Short mmCIF file of C-alpha atoms in Angstrom, two decimals:
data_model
loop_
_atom_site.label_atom_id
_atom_site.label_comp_id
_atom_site.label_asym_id
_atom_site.label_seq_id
_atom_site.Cartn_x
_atom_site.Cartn_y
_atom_site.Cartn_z
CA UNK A 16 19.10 9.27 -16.18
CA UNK A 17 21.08 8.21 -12.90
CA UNK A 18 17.98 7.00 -11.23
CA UNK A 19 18.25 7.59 -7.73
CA UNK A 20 21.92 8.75 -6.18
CA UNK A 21 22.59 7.54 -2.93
CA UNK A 22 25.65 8.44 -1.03
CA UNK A 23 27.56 7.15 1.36
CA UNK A 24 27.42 3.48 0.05
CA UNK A 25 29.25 2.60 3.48
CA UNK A 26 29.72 4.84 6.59
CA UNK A 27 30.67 3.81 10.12
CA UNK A 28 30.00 6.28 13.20
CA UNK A 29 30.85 6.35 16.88
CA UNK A 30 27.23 6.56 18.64
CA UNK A 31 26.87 10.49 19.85
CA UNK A 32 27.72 11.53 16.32
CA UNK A 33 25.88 13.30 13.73
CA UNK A 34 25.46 12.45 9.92
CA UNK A 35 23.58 13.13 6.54
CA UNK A 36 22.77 10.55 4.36
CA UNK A 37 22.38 11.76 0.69
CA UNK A 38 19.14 11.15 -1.70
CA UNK A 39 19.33 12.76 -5.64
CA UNK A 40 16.86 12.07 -8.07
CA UNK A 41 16.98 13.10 -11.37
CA UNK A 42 13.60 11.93 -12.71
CA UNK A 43 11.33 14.81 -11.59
CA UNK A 44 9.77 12.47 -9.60
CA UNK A 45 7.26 14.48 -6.65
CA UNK A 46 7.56 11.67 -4.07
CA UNK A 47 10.63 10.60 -2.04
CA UNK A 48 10.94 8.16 1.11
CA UNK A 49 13.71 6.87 3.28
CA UNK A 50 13.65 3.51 4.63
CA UNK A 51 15.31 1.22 6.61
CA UNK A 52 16.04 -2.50 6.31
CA UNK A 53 17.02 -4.74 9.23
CA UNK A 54 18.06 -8.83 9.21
CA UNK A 55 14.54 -10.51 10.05
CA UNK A 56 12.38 -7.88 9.16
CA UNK A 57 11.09 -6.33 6.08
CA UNK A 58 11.74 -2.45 4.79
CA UNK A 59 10.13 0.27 7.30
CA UNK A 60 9.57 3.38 6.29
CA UNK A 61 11.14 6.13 8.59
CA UNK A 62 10.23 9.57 6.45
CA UNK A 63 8.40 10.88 3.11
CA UNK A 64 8.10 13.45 1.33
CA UNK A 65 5.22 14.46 -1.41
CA UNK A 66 6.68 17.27 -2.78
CA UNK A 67 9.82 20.14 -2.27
CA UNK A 68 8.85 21.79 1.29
CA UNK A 69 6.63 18.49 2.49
CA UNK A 70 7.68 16.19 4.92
CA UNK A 71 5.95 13.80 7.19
CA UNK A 72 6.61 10.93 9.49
CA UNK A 73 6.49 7.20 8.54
CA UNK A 74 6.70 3.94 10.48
CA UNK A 75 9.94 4.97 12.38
CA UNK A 76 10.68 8.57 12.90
CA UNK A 77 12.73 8.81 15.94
CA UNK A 78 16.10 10.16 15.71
CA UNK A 79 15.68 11.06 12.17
CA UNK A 80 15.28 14.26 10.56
CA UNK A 81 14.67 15.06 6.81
CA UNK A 82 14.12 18.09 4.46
CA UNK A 83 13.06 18.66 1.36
CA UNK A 84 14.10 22.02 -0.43
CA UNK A 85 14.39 20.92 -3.90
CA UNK A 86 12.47 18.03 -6.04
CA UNK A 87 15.75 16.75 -6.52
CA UNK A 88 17.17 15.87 -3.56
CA UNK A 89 15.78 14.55 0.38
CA UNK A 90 18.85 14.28 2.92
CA UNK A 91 18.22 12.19 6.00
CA UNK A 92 19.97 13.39 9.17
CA UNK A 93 21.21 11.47 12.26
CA UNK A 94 20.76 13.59 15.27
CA UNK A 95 22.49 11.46 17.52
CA UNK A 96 23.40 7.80 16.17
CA UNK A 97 22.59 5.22 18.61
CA UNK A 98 23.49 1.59 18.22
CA UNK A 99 20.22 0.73 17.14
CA UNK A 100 20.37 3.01 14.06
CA UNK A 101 22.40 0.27 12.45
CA UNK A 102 21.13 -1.07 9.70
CA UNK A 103 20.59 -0.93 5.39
CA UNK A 104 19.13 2.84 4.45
CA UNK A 105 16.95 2.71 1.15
CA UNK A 106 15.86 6.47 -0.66
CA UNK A 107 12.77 5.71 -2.96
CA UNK A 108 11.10 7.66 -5.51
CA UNK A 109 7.62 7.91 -7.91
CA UNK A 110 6.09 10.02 -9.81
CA UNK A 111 3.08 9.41 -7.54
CA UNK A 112 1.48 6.06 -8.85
CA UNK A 113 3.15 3.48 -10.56
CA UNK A 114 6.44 1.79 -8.80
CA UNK A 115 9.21 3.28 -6.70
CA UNK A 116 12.25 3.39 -8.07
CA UNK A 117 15.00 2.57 -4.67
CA UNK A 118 18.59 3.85 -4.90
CA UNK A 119 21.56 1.16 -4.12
CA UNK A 120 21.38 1.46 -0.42
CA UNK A 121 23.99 3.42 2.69
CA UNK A 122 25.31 0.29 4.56
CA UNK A 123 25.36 2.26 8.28
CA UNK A 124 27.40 0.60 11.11
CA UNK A 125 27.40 2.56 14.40
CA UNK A 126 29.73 1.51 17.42
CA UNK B 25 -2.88 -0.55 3.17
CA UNK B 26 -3.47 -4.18 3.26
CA UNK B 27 -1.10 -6.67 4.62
CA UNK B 28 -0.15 -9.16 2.22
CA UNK B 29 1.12 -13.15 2.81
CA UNK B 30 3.87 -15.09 0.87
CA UNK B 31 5.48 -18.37 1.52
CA UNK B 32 8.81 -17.75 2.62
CA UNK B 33 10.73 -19.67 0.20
CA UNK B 34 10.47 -21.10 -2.99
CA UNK B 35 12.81 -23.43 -5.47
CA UNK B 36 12.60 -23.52 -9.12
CA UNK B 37 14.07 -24.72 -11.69
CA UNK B 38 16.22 -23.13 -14.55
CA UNK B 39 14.29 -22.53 -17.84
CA UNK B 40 10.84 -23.26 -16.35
CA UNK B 41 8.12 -20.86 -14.76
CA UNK B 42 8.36 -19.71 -11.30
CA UNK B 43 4.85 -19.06 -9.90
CA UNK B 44 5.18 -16.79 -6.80
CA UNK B 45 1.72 -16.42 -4.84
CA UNK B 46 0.57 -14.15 -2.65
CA UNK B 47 -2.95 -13.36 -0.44
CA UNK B 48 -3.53 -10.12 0.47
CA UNK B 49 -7.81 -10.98 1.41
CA UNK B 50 -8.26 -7.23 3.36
CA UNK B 51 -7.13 -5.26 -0.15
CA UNK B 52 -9.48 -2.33 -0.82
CA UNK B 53 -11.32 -1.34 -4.29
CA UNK B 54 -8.55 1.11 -4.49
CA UNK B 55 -5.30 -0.65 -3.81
CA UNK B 56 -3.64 -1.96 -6.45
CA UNK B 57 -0.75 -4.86 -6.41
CA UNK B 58 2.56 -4.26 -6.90
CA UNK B 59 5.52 -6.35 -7.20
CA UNK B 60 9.05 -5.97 -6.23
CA UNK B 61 12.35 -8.01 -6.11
CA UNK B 62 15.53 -7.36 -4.28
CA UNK B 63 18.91 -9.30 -5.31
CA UNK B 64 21.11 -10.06 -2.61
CA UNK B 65 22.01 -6.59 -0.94
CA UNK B 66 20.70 -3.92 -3.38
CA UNK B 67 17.73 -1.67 -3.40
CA UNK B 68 14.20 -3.13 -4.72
CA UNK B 69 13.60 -3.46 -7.87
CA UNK B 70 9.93 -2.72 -9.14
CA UNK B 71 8.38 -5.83 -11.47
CA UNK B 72 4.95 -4.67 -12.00
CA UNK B 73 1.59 -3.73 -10.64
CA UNK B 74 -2.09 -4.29 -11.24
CA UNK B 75 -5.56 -3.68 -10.35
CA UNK B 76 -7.51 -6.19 -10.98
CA UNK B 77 -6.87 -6.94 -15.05
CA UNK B 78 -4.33 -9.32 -15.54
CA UNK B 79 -0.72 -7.85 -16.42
CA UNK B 80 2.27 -8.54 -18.10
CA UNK B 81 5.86 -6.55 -18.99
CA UNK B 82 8.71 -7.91 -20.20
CA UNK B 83 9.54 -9.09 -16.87
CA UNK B 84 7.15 -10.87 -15.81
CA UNK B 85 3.33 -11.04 -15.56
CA UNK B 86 0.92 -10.83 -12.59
CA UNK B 87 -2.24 -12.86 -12.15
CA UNK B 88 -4.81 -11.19 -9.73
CA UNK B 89 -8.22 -13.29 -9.29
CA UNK B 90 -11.80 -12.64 -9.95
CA UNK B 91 -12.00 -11.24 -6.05
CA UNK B 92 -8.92 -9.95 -6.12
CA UNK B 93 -7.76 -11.83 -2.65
CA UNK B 94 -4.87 -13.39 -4.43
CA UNK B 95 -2.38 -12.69 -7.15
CA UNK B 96 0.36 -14.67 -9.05
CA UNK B 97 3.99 -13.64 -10.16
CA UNK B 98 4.70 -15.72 -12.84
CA UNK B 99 8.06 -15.44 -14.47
CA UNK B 100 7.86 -17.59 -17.81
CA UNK B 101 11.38 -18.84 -18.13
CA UNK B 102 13.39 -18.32 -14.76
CA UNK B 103 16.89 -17.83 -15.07
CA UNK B 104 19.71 -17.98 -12.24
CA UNK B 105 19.41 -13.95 -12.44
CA UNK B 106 16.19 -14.33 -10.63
CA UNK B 107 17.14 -15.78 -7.49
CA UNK B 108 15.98 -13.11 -5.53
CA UNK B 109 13.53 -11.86 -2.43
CA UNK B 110 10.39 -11.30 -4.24
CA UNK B 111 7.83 -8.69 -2.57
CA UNK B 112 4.10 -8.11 -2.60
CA UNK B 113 2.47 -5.09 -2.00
CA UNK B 114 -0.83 -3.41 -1.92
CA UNK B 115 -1.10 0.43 -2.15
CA UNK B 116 -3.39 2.63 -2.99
CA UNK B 117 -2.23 4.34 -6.64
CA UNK B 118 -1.82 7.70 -4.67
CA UNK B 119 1.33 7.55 -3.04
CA UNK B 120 0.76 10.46 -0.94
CA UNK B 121 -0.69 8.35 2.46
CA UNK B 122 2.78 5.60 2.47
CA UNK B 123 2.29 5.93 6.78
CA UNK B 124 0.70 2.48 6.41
CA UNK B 125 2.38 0.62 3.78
CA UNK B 126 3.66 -2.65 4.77
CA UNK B 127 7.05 -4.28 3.39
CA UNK B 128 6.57 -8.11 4.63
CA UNK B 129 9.53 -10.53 4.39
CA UNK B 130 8.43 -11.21 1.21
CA UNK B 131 9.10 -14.91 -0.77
CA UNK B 132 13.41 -15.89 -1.15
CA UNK B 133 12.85 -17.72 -5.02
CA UNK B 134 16.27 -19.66 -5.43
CA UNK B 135 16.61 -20.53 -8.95
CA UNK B 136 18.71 -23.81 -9.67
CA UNK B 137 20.57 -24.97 -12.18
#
């Protein structure tokens, strides 16, 4: 098993511009979540997802939109990237209980 | 989901048993603990979990007391390896309500030679 895919590992965008950030998991697992990590604060969670067609808002929605059409995979999208957007994108994944399993992180710089 | 409170920074040394506490006194009769690490720059990396039994994998084990306020992350024999951010957690098992859950800052364990 790969775990959870996450790709890019690095991006940079010019702020106006649009982007996808890729999630795959191959571990059947039902529930998938997108985070985000910034310098002085811990991880916040920005969407979930419990299962292929559910989607719901975490911590910090705003500017983000997800999707979830197969169990496999849960793209986040950047409307519009803004400055602030910077920052360290996590994907997670469980079965339901027990512990997430994170992917290796999208490193996103926007100027 | 409960909040949860760790020191900020711990030292150890190499070969002996790191003891990383943590208070979480609001948890609920239905959140369990769960622990997590992150080394330098990469995603978390799940250690354990509990509910109120005591636990123990082959990474590490996890001490929760009689009330269940507190918990312990003991790894037996730290190793340089483990120089990590170490995070507590309380969830409920059901991972289907996550609006609430709360990553703190979590406990920087430098392991020295």
């Amino acid at each position: 098993n790969a775990g959870v895919t996450q790709t890019p590992k690095f991006q940079v965008l010019k702020t106006g511009q649009s982007m996808t950030l890729q999630c795959a998991q191959d571990m059947n697992h039902e529930y998938m979540s997108w985070y985000r990590q910034d310098p002085g604060m811990g991880l916040r969670l920005i969407h979930y997802s419990v299962g292929a067609g559910i989607t719901d808002q975490g911590e910090v929605p705003n500017g983000y939109n997800v999707s979830r059409s197969t169990t496999e995979d849960f793209p986040l999208r950047l409307l519009s990237a803004a400055p602030s957007q910077t920052s360290v994108y996590f994907c997670a994944s469980t079965p339901g209980g027990g512990g997430y399993t994170f992917g290796s992180g999208t490193r996103l710089t926007v100027v | 989901d409960a909040k949860t409170t760790q020191p900020p920074s711990m030292d150890c040394a190499e070969g002996r048993a790191a003891n990383l506490p943590c208070n979480h006194s609001t948890i609920s009769g239905n959140e369990y603990v769960y622990w997590y690490r992150q080394i330098h720059s990469q995603g978390p990396q799940y250690i354990i979990h509990g509910l109120k039994n005591n636990e123990t994998n082959e990474m590490a084990s996890l001490i929760i007391t009689e009330d269940r306020k507190s918990s312990t992350l003991i790894l037996p024999h730290a190793t340089l390896r483990d120089t990590a951010v170490y995070y507590c957690i309380v969830r409920a098992f059901n991972a289907g309500n996550n609006r609430k859950l709360i990553w703190g800052l979590g406990t920087s364990l430098a392991v020295n030679p």
